[in-house]
XYZ file of C-alpha atoms in Angstrom:
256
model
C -4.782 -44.748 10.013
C -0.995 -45.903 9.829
C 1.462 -42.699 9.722
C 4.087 -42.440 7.057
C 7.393 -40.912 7.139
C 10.472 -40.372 4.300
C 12.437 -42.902 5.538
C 16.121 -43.622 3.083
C 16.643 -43.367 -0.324
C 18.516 -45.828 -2.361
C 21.396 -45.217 -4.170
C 22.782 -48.295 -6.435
C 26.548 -48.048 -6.720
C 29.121 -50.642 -7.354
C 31.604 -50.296 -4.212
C 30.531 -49.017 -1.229
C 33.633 -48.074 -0.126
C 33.612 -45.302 -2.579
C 30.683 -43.778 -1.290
C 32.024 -43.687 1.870
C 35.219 -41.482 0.644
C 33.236 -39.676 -1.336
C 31.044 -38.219 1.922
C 34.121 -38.014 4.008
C 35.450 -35.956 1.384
C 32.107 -33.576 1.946
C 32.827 -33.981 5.782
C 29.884 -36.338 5.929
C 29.742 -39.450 8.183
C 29.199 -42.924 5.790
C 29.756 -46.030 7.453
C 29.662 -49.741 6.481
C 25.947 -51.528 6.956
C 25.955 -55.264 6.229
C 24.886 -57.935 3.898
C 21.282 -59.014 3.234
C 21.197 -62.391 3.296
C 19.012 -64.131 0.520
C 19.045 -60.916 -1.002
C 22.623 -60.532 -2.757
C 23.057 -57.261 -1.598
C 25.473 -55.277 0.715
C 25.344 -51.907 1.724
C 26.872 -48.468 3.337
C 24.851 -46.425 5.410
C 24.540 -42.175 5.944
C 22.587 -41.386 8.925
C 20.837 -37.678 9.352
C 18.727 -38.984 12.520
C 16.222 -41.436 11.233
C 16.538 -40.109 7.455
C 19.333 -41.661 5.583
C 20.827 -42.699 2.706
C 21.333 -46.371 1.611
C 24.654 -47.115 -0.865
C 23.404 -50.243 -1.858
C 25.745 -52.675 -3.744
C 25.838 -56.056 -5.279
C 27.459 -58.660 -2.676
C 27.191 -62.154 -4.307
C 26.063 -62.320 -8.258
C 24.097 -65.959 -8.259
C 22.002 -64.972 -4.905
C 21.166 -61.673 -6.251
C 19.909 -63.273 -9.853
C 17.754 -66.008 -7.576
C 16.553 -62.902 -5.708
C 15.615 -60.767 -8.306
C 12.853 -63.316 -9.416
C 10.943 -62.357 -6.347
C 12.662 -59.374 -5.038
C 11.818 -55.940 -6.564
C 15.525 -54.515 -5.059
C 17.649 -57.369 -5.862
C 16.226 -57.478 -9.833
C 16.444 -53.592 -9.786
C 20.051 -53.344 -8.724
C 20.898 -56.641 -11.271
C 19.381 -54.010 -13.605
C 20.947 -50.864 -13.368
C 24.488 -52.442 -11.740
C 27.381 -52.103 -13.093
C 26.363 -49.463 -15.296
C 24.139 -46.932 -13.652
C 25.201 -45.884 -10.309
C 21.743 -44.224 -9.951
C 19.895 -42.410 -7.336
C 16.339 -44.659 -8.002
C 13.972 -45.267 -4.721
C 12.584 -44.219 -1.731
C 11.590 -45.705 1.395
C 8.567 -45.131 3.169
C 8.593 -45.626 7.374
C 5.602 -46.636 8.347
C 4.006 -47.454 11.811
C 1.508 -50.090 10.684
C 2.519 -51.854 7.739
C -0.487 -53.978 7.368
C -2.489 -51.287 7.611
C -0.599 -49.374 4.681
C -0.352 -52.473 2.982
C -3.874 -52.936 2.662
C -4.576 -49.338 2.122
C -2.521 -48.859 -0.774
C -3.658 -52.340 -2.519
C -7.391 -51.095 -2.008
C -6.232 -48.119 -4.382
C -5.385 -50.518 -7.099
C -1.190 -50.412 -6.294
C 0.412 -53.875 -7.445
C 2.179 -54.580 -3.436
C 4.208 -57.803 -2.884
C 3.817 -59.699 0.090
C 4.502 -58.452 3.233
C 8.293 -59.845 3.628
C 10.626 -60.487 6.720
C 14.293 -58.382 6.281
C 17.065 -58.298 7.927
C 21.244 -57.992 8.133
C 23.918 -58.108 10.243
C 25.317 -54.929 10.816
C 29.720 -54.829 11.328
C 29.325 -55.520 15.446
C 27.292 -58.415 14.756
C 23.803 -57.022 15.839
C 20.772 -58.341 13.383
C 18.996 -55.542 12.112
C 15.053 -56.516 11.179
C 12.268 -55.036 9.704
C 9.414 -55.989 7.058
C 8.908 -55.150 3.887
C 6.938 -54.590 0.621
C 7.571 -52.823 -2.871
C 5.019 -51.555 -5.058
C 5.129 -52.868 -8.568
C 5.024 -50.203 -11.459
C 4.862 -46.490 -11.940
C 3.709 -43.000 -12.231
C 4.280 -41.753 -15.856
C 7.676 -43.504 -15.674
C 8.593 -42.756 -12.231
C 9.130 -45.700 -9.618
C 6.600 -45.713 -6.361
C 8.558 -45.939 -3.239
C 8.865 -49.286 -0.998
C 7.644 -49.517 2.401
C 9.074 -51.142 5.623
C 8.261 -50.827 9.363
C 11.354 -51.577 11.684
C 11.300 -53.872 14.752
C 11.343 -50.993 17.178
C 9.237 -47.480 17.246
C 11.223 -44.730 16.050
C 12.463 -43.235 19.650
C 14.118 -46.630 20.576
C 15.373 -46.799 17.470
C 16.992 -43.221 17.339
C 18.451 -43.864 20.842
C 19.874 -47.108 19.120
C 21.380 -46.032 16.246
C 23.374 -42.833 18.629
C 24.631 -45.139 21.287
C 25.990 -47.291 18.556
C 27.688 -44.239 16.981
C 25.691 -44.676 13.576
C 23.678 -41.748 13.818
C 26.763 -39.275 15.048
C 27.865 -35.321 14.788
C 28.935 -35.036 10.736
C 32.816 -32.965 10.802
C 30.442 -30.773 8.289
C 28.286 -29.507 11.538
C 24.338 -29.633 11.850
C 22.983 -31.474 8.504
C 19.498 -32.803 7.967
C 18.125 -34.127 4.928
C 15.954 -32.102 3.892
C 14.525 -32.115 0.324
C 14.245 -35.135 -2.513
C 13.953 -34.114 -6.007
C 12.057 -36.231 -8.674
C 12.997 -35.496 -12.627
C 9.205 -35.961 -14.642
C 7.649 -35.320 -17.029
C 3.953 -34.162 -15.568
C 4.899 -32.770 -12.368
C 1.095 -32.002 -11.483
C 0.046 -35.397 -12.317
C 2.697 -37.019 -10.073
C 2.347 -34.759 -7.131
C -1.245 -35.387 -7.367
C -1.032 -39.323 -7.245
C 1.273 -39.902 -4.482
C -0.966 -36.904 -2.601
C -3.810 -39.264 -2.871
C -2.061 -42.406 -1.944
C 0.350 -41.442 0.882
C -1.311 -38.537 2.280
C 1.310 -35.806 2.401
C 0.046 -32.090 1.610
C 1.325 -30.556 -1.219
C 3.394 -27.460 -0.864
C 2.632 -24.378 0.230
C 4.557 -22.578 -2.249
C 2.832 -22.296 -5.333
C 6.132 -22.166 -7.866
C 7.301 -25.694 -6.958
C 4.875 -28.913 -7.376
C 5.686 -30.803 -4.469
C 5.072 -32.619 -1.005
C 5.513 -31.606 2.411
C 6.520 -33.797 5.201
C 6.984 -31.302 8.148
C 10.487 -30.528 7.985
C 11.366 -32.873 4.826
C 10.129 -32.105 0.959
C 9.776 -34.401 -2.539
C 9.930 -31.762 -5.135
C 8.554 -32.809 -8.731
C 10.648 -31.034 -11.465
C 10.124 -30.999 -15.296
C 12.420 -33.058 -17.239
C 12.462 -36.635 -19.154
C 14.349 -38.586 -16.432
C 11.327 -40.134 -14.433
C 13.570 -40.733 -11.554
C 14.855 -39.466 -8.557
C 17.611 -37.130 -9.527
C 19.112 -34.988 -6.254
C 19.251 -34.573 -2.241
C 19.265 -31.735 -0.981
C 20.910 -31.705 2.332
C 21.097 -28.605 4.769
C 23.767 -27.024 6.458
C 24.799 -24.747 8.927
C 27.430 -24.133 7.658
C 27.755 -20.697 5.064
C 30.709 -22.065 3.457
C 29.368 -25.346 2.637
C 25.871 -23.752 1.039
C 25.647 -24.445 -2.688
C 28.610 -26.863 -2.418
C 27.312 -29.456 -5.539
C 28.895 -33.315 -5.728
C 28.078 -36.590 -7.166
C 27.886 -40.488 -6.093
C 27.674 -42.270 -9.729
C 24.751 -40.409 -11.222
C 23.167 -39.018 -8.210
C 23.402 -35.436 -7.473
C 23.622 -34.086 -3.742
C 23.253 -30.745 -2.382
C 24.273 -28.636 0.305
C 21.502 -25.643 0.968
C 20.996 -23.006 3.846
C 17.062 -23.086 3.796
C-alpha cells in the first residue's frame, strides 16, 4: 500500500516577490522556484525540510487560460488571481502514485490523469515529478492533489540542502507543523479524508483532526470551506504567538 505524506501547500498570490519579503520580514527563508512550462504559472518556494510552502503566481495570461481547460491549478489560480491571494490546496507526497491513483478512484474520487511536471529552477536544474488533482469536494472544501517526485525523499532532502534551498531560517529551528481547514462539519470532513488517505485522527478529543507523526490538519468550525492558517513552530520564545499574513492566508508561529 503506497505511503502518503503532507507534502506543500499552495498559496495563490500575485507577485512572488512579495512573499518573499514578507517571510524575510518573519526571519523566514523564501526563495525564487521557476516557471511551469505549459502551465502559466511561476512560483516562490519556503522549505521546512521536505514540507513547504508553494507562492504560486500567474507567469504568462494566454498559457495559463489554455491550461486551465485541462489543468485543475492553472484554472484555479485564473480563478481566484488577482483578487484572492488565498491559502487553497494541499499536496499529498506519495511513494507510488499509481497505486494511490487507483486507490482513490476505486473510492469513487473524480482523479485526472496521471500527468508529467516539471520546471526549471533559477540554476537551471529541471525539477520533475507527476501529478494528479482530484476533482470536487468535501462539503465545500477542496481535496488535496497528489504528486510523487523523481527521487525518494532522502536523495531528495540531501538535494534540496546542498543546493541551499532547504537552509537554517535567521528565525532558528522551524518546522511546519499544523494546517488548519475552516468547515462547516468538522466530523464529517475529518471522517472522509480518514477513510481515503489513511491518517489517524487525533488523539486529543477537543480538536477534530488528522495526525501525520509530527505534522497535523486540524478541521475548525466556520463557513470558509478552505484552508485558512499554518501553523509553524519555533524555538524561539519570542517569536511564539507572533501572527502575519500573505494575501488572505494566515501563518503562525507556536511553541508546541
Amino acid at each position: 500500500m503506497a505511503t502518503l505524506k503532507w507534502d506543500h501547500a499552495v498559496q495563490f498570490v500575485n507577485l512572488p516577490e512579495e512573499a518573499i519579503q514578507i517571510f524575510a520580514a518573519q526571519q523566514l527563508n523564501a526563495i525564487p522556484g521557476g516557471r511551469h512550462p505549459g502551465w502559466g504559472t511561476r512560483n516562490a518556494l519556503s522549505y521546512f525540510g521536505l514540507t513547504y510552502i508553494e507562492f504560486l503566481a500567474i507567469a504568462d495570461q494566454a498559457e495559463l487560460e489554455a491550461a486551465a481547460k485541462t489543468f485543475l491549478l492553472s484554472r484555479e489560480a485564473a480563478k481566484l488571481l488577482p483578487d484572492n491571494q488565498a491559502l487553497h490546496r494541499l499536496a499529498l507526497r506519495s511513494d507510488d502514485i499509481v497505486q494511490t491513483h487507483a486507490d482513490l478512484r476505486s473510492k469513487g474520487l473524480q482523479v485526472s490523469a496521471i500527468a508529467d511536471g516539471q520546471r526549471n529552477d533559477p540554476q537551471g536544474n529541471v525539477i520533475s515529478w507527476r501529478i494528479f488533482t482530484i476533482d470536487g469536494d468535501v462539503n465545500g472544501l477542496p481535496y488535496p492533489f497528489v504528486l510523487q517526485w523523481g527521487e525518494d525523499d532522502d536523495a531528495r532532502l540531501a538535494r534540496l540542502r546542498a543546493q541551499g534551498l532547504d537552509s537554517p531560517h535567521p528565525a532558528g529551528p522551524v518546522a511546519l507543523k499544523r494546517a488548519v481547514f475552516e468547515v462547516q462539519d468538522p466530523q464529517a470532513v475529518r471522517a472522509h479524508w480518514q477513510a481515503l488517505f489513511g491518517f489517524a485522527p487525533l488523539a486529543d478529543a477537543t480538536q477534530e483532526g488528522l495526525d501525520l507523526g509530527d505534522q497535523q490538519f486540524v478541521f475548525r468550525r466556520g463557513a470558509g470551506n478552505r484552508l485558512v492558517e499554518l501553523v509553524l513552530t519555533a524555538g524561539d520564545a519570542a517569536l511564539q504567538g507572533k501572527r502575519w499574513s500573505v494575501g488572505n492566508g494566515e501563518y503562525v508561529f507556536d511553541g508546541e
